[in-house]
Coordinates of C-alpha atoms and ligand atoms in Angstrom, one line a residue:
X1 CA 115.9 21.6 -105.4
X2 CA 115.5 22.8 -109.0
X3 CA 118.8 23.1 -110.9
X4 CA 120.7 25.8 -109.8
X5 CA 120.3 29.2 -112.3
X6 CA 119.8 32.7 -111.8
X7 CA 115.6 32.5 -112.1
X8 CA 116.2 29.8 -109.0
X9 CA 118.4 32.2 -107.2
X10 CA 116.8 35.4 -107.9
X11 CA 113.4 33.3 -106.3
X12 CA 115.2 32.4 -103.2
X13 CA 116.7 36.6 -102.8
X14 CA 113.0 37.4 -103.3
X15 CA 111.8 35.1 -100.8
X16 CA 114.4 35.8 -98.2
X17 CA 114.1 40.0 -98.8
X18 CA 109.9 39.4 -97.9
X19 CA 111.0 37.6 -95.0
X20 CA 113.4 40.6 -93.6
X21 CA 110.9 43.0 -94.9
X22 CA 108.2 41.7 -92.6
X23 CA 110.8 43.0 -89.8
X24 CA 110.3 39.5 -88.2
X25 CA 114.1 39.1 -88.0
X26 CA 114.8 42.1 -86.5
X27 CA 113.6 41.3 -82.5
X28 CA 116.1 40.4 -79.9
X29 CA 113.4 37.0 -79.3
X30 CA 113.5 35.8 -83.0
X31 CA 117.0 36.0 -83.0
X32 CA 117.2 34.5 -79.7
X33 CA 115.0 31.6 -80.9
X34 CA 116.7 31.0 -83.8
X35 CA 120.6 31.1 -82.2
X36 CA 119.1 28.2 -79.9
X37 CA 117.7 26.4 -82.4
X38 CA 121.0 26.0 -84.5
X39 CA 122.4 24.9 -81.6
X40 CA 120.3 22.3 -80.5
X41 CA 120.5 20.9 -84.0
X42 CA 124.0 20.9 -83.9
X43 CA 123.9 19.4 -80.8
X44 CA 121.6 16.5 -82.0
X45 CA 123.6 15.8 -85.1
X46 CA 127.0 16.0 -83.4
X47 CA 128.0 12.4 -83.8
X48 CA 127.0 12.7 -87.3
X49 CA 129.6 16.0 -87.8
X50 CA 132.1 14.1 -86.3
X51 CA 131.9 11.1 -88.3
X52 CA 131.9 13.2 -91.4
X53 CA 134.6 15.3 -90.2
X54 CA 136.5 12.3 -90.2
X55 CA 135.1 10.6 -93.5
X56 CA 136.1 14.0 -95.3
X57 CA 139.5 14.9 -93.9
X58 CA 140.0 12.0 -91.4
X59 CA 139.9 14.6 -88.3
X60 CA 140.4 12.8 -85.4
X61 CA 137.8 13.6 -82.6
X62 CA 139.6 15.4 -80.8
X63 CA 140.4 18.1 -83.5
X64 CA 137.1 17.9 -85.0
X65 CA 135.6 18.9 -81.3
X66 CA 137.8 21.4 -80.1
X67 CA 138.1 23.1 -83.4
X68 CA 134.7 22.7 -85.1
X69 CA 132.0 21.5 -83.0
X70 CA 133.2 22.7 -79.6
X71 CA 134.3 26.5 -81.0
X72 CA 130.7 27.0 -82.3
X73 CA 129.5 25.9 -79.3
X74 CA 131.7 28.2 -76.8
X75 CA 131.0 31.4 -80.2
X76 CA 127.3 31.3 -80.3
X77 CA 127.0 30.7 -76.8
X78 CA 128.8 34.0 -76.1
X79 CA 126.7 35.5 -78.5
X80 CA 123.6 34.2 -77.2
X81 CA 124.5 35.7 -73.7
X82 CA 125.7 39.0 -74.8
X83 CA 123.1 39.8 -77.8
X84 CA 120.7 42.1 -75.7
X85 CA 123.7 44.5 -75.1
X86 CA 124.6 44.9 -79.0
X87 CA 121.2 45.2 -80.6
X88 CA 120.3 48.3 -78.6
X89 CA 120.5 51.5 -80.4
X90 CA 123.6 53.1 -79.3
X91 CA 123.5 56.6 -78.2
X92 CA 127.1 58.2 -78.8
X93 CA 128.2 62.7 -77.9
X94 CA 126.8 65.2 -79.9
X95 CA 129.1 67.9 -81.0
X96 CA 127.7 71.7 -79.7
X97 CA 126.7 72.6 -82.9
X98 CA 123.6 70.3 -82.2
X99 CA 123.5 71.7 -79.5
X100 CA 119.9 70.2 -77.8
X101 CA 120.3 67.1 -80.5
X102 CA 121.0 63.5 -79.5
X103 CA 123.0 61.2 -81.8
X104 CA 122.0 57.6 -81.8
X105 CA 123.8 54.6 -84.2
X106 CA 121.4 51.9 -85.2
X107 CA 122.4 48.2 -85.8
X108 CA 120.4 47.2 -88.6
X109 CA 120.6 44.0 -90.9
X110 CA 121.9 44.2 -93.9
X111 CA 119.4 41.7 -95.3
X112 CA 120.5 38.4 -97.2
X113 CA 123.9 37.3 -96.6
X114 CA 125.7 35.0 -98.6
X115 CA 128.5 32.9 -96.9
X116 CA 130.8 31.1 -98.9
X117 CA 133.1 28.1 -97.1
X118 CA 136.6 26.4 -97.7
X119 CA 137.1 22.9 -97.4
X120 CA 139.8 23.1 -93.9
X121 CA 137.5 23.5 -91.3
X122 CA 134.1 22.7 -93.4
X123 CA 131.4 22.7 -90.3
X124 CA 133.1 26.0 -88.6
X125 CA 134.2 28.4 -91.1
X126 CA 130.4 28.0 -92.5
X127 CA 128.6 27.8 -88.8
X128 CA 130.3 30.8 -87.3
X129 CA 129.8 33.5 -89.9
X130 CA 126.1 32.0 -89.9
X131 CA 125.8 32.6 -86.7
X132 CA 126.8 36.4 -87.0
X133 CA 124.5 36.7 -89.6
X134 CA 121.5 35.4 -87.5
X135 CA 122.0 37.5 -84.4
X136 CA 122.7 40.6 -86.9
X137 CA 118.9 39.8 -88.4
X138 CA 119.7 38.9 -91.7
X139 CA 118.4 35.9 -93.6
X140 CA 121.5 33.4 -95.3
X141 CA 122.4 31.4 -97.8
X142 CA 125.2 28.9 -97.3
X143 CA 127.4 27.6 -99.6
X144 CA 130.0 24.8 -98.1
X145 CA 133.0 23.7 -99.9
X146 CA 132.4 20.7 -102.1
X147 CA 135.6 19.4 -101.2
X148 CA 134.1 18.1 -98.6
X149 CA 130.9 16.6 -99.0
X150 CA 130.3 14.5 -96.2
X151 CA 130.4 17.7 -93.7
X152 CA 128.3 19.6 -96.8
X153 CA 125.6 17.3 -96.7
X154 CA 125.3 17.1 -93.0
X155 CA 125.0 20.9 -93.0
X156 CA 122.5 20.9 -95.7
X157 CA 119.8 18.4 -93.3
X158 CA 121.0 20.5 -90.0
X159 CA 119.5 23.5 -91.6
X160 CA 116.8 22.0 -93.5
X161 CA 115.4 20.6 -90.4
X162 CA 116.2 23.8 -88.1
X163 CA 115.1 26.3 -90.5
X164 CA 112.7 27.9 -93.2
X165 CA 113.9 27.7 -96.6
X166 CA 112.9 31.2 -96.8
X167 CA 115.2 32.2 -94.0
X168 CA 118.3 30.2 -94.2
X169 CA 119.1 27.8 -96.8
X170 CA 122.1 25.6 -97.9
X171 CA 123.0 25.1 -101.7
X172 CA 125.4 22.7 -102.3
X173 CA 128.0 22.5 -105.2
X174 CA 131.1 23.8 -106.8
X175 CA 133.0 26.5 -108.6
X176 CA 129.6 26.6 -110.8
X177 CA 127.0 26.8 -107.9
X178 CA 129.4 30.2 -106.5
X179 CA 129.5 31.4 -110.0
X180 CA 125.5 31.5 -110.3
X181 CA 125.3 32.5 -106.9
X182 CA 127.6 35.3 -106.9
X183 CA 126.0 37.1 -110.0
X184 CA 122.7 37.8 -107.4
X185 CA 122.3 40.9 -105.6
X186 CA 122.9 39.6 -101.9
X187 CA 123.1 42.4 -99.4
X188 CA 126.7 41.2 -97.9
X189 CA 128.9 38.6 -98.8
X190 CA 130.7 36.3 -96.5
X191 CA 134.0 34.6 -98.1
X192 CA 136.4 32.1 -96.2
X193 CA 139.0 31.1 -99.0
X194 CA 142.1 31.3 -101.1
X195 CA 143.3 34.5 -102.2
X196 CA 142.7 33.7 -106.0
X197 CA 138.9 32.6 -105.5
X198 CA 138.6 36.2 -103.3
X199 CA 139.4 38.1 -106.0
X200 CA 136.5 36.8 -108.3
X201 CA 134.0 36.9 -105.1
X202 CA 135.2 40.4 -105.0
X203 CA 134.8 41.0 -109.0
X204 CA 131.4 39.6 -108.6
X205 CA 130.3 42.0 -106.2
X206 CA 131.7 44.7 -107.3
X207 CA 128.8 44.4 -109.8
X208 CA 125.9 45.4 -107.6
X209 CA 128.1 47.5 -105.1
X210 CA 128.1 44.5 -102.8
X211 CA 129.7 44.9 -99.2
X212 CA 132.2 41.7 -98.5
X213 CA 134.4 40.0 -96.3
X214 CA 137.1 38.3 -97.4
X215 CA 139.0 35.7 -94.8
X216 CA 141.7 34.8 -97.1
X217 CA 145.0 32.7 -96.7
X218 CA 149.0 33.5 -97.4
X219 CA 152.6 32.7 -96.2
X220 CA 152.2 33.2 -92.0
X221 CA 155.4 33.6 -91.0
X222 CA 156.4 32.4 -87.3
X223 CA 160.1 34.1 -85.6
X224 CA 162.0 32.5 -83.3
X225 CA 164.3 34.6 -81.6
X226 CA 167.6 33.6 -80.1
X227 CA 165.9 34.5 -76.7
X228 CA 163.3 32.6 -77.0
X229 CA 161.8 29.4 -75.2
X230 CA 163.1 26.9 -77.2
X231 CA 161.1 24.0 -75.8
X232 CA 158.0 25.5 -75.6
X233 CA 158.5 27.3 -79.3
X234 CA 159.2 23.9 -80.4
X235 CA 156.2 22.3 -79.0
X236 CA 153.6 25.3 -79.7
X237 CA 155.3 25.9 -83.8
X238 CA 154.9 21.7 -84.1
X239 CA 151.2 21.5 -82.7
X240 CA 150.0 24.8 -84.7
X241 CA 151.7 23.3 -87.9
X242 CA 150.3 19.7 -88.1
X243 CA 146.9 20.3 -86.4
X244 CA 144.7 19.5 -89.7
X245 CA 147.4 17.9 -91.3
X246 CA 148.4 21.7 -91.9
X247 CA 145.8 22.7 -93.5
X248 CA 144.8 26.0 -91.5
X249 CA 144.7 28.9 -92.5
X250 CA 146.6 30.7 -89.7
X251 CA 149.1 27.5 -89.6
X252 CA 152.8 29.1 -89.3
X253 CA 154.0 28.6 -93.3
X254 CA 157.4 29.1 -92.3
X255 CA 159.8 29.4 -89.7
X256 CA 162.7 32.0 -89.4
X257 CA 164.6 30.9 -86.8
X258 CA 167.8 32.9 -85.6
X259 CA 171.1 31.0 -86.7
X260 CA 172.3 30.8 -83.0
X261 CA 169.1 28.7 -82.4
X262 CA 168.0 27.2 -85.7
X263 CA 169.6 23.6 -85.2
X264 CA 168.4 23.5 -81.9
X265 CA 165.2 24.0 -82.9
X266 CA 164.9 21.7 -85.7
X267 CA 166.2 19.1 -83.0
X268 CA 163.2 20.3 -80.6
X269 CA 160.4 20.4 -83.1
X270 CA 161.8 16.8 -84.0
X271 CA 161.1 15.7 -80.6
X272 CA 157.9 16.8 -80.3
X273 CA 156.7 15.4 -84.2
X274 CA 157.7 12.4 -82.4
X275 CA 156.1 12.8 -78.9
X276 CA 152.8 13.5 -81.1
X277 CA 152.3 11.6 -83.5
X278 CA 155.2 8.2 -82.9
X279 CA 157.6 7.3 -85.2
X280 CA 154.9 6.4 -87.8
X281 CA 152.6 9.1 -88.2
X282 CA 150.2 7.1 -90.8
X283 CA 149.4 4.7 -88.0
X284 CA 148.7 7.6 -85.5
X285 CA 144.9 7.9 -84.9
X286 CA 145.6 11.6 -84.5
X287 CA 147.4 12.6 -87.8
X288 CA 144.7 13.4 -90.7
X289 CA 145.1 13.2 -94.3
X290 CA 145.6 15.7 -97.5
X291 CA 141.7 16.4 -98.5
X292 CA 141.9 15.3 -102.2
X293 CA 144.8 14.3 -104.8
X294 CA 145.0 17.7 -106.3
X295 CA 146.2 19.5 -103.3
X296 CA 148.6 15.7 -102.6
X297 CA 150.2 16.2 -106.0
X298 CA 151.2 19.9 -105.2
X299 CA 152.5 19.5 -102.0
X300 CA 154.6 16.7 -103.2
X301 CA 155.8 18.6 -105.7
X302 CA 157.0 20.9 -103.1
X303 CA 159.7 18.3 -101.6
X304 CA 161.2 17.8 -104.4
X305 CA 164.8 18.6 -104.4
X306 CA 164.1 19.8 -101.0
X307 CA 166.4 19.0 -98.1
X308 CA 164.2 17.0 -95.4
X309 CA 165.4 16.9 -91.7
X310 CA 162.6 15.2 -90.5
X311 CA 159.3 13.0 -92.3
X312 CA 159.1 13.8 -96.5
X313 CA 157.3 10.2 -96.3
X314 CA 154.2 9.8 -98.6
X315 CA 151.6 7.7 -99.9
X316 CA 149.3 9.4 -103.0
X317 CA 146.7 6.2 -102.2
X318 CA 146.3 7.3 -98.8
X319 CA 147.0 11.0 -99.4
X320 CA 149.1 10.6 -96.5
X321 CA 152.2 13.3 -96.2
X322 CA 154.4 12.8 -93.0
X323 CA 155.1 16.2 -91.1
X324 CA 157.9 17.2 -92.4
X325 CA 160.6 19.8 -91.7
X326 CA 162.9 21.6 -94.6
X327 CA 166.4 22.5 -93.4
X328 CA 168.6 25.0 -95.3
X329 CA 165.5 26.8 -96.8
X330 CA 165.7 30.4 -98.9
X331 CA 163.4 32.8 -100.2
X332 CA 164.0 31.5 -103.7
X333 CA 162.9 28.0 -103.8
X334 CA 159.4 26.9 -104.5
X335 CA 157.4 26.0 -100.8
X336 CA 158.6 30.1 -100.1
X337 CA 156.1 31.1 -103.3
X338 CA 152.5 30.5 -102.5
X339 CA 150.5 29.3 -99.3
X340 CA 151.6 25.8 -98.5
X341 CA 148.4 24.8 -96.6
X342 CA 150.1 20.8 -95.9
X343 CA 152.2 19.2 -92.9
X344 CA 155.5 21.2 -94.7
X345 CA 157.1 23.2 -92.7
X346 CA 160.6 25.0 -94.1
X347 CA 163.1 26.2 -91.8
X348 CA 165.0 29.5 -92.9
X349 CA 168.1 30.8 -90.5
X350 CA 168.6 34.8 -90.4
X351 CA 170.6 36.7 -88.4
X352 CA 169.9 40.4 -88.5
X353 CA 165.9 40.8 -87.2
X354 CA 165.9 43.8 -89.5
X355 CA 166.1 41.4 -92.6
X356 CA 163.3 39.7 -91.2
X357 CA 161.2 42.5 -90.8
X358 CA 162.0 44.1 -94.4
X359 CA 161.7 40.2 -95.8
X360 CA 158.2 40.1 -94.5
X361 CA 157.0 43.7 -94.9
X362 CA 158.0 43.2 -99.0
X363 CA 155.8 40.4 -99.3
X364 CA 152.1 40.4 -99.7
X365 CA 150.6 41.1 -95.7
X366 CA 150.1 38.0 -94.2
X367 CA 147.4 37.0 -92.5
X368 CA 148.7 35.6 -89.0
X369 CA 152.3 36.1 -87.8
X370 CA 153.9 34.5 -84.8
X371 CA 157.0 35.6 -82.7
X372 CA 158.8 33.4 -80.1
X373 CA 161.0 35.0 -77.8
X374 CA 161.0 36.4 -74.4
X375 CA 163.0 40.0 -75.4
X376 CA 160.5 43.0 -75.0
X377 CA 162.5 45.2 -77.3
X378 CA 162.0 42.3 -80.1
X379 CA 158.5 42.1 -79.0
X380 CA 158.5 45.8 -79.1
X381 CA 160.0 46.2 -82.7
X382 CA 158.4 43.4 -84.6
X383 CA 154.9 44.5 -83.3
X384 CA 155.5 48.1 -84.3
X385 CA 156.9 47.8 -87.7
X386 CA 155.1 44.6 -89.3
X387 CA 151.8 44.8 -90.5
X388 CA 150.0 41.4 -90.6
X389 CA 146.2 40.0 -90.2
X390 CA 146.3 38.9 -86.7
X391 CA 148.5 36.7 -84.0
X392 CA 150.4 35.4 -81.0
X393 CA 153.7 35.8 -78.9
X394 CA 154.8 33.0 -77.9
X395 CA 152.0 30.6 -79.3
X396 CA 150.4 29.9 -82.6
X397 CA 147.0 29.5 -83.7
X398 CA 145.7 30.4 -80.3
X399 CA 144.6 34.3 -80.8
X400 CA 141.4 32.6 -82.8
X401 CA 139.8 31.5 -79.8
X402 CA 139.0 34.8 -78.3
X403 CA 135.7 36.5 -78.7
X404 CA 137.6 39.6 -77.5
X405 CA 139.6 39.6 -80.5
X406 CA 139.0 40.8 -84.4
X407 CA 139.6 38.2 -86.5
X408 CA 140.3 38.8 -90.2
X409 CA 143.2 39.4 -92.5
X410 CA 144.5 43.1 -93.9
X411 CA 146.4 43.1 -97.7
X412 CA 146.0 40.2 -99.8
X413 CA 145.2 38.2 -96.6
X414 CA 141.5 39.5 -96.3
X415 CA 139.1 42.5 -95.2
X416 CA 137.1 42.6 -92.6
X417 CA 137.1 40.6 -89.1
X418 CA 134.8 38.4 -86.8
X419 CA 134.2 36.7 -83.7
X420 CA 132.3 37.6 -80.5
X421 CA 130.5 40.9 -81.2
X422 CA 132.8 41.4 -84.5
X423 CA 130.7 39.0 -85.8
X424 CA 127.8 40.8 -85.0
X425 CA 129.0 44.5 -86.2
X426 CA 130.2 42.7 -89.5
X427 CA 126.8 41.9 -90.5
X428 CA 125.3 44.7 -89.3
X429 CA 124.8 48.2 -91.0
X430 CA 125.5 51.3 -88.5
X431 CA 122.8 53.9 -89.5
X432 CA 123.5 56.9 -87.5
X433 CA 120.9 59.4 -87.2
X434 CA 120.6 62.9 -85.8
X435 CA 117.5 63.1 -83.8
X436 CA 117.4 67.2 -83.9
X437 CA 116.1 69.7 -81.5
X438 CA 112.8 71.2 -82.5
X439 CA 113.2 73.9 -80.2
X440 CA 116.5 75.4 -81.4
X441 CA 117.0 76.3 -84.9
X442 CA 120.1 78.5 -85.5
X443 CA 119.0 80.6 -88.0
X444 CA 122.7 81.7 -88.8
X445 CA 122.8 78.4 -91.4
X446 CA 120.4 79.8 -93.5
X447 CA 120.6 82.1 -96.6
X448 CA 120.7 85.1 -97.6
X449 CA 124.1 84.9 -95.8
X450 CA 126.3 87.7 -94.6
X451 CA 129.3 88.2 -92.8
X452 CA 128.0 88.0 -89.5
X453 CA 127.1 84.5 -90.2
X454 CA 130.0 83.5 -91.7
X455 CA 131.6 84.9 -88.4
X456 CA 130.0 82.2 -86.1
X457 CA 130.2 79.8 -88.5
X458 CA 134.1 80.0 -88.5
X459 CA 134.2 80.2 -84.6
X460 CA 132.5 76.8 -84.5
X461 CA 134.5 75.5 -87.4
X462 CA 137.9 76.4 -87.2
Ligands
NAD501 P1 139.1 27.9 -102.3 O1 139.2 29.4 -102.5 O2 139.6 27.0 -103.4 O3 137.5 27.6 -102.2 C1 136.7 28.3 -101.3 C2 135.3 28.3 -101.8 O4 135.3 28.9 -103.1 C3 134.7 26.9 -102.0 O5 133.4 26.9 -101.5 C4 134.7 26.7 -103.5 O6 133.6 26.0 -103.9 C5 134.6 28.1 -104.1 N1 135.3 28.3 -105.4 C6 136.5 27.6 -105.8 N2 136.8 28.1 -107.0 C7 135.9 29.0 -107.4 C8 135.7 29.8 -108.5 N3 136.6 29.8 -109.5 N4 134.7 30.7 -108.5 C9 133.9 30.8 -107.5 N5 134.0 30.0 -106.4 C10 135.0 29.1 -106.3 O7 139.7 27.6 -100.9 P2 139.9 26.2 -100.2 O8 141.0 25.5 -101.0 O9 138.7 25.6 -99.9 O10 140.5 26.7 -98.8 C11 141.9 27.0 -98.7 C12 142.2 28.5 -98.7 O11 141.3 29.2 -97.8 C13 143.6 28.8 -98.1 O12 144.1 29.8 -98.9 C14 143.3 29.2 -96.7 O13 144.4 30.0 -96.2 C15 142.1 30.0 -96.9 N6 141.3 30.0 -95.6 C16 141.2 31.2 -94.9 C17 140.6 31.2 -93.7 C18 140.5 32.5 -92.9 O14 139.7 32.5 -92.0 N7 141.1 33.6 -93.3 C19 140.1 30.1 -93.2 C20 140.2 28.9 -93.9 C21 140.9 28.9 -95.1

């Protein structure tokens, strides 16, 4: 491909818009044809995914199935089946003053969408918005993180070989390619990332009056209540935390655990870093690594001083961080300032839930938040008074693998949400049209007015 500039861009926005405008895009068969073609690619280059997956980030198999390969199966499958209901237009009440009027809201693409990937989860958090984007009849660019190249380049030939340039294309590159990219007109924008980056994705389109989603990161914080499952908190907080080697978005960032509990817990979640991974995580086949030095040397940083009750072991060569577990953690000290996005997970005690909830509801919204504990009233309170992206009682992580369920952030955590038919109503455009009667016409709308008229009007809107 020619160098990447805004002539090369603009070209490629040009060719994509005479591809939507040829309506092509826009039948439930195209779509249909398409959805299955990205499938069967991935399907034929699955080995190849996993083996970059690996090269990348060192995900074992397991993880880079279940939560990269297999979810985008198990998504677009769902979508595939349930398509035909969503593209229909939607016919929805007409209020009497139309009286003999129907109402209809149309799905419509919104034309080229650009999507714009983080390095965690490289082949999903590129695939699935894609996926969206196709069934809502647009036409894509992608843009995966260059942070992980291996899984970038295997996207690139996937959709090289699967599609038209002119339809969907990949562009690979860094801050620079984004920066080029994002000063083009697309018709949506599609951005998985930090917080910072979000804000100059959301700059740039503010230029051109660009819709966009934002699936951003921050401090999730996960509750454990003093009547709460211990064993299974313990289990469920130490899977969510050192799947990826921490590096999910929606990983709990920190634990408030109730000071009746909190040694208990520490003890439990000790257990099961040990039932997982041994007593040398390094060695364990199912343990990944940090994805580059930059983001090693930062959470390094964050141990320092800290005090460790279980792991802190490290290894810059083999950007290997144990998982590790901070004791006697407050809201002052460094890992409680920014997303930690690593295998460290700090342990704060409380013991009023109200200083929990006003702790949380001070700080920026977060974009997942979990709760152990088996009190309704808790449940009750927490849910009702804490305002955060998305999440689980009594699990982590899990409320992503739903269809049924919105997934995005609110605040500083993102705007916006997908999965299952979110995905397709986030790239779509609902055009509502009035489809009027021809045979009534109330001529009581009409000038010259008089009171009489302004007498029905005000029975009809009052
Ligand atoms: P990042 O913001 O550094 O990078 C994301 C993308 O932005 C990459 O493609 C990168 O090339 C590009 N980019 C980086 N700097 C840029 C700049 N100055 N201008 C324009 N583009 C730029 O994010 P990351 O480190 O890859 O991912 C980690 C972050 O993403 C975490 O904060 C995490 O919580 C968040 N995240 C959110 C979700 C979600 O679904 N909400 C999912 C995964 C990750």
């Amino acid at each position: 491909m020619a160098e990447l500039n805004p002539e090369v861009v603009a070209e490629i926005l040009k060719q994509q818009h005479s591809v939507i405008n040829t309506g092509r895009t826009r039948s439930l068969e195209f779509r249909l044809q398409q959805l299955q073609a990205l499938k069967k690619s991935v399907q034929q280059h699955e080995r190849e995914i996993i083996h970059a997956l690996h090269q990348d980030l060192r995900k074992p198999e397991f993880e880079a199935y279940s939560t990269e390969v297999g979810y985008f199966y198990d998504s677009i499958g769902y979508i595939i089946k349930n398509l035909h209901k969503w593209i229909k237009r939607e016919r929805v009440r007409t209020p009497i003053v139309h009286f003999g009027s129907r109402s209809y809201v149309y799905s419509e693409p919104y034309g080229s969408a650009l999507i714009i990937g983080p390095f965690n989860y490289p082949f999903m958090l590129v695939m699935d918005p894609l996926v969206g984007a196709i069934a809502a009849g647009n036409c894509a660019v992608i843009k995966p993180s260059e942070y992980t190249p291996y899984v970038s380049q295997i996207i690139s030939k996937l959709i090289g070989e699967c599609f038209d340039e002119s339809y969907v294309r990949v562009i690979e590159g860094g801050q620079e390619a984004n920066s080029v990219l994002l000063q083009a007109p697309f018709d949506i924008i599609f951005f998985t990332g930090s917080v910072r980056v979000g804000k100059i994705v959301m700059k740039a389109a503010a230029e051109h009056l660009t819709p966009v989603v934002l699936e951003l990161g921050g401090k999730s914080p996960c509750i454990v209540d003093q009547e709460a499952n211990l064993d299974l908190a313990a289990q469920r907080i130490v899977w969510g935390k050192y799947l990826n080697t921490g590096q999910t978005c929606v990983a709990p960032d920190y634990v408030l655990a109730h000071q009746a509990i909190r040694k208990k817990l520490i003890a439990k979640m000790k257990e099961y870093i040990l039932a997982f991974y041994g007593t040398q995580p390094r060695f364990s086949p199912d343990y990944g690594r940090i994805v580059n030095l930059k983001h090693w040397d930062r959470l390094n940083g964050l141990l320092e001083g800290a005090v460790i009750a279980a792991g802190g072991q490290t290894d810059r060569d083999d950007l290997y961080i144990a998982p590790t577990l901070l004791d006697e953690v407050n809201w002052n000290d460094k890992v409680m300032e920014d997303e930690i996005f690593g295998p460290i997970l700090p342990v704060l005690e409380y013991s009023d839930l109200q200083q929990v909830i006003d702790a949380v509801n001070s700080r920026p919204k977060p974009l997942a938040l979990y709760l152990f504990t088996n009190d309704k009233q808790v449940e009750q309170r927490v849910m009702s008074t804490v305002s955060f992206g998305g999440g689980c009682v009594n699990d982590t992580i899990m409320h992503l693998v739903s269809p049924y369920l919105p997934f995005g952030g609110v605040g500083s955590s993102g705007m916006g949400a997908y999965h299952g038919r979110h995905s397709f109503d986030t790239f779509s455009h609902k055009k509502s049209v009035l489809n009027k009667s021809t045979r009534i016409n109330p001529s009581f709308l009409f000038p010259p007015y008089n009171d009489k008229k302004l007498g029905l009007v005000k029975r009809f809107l009052k």
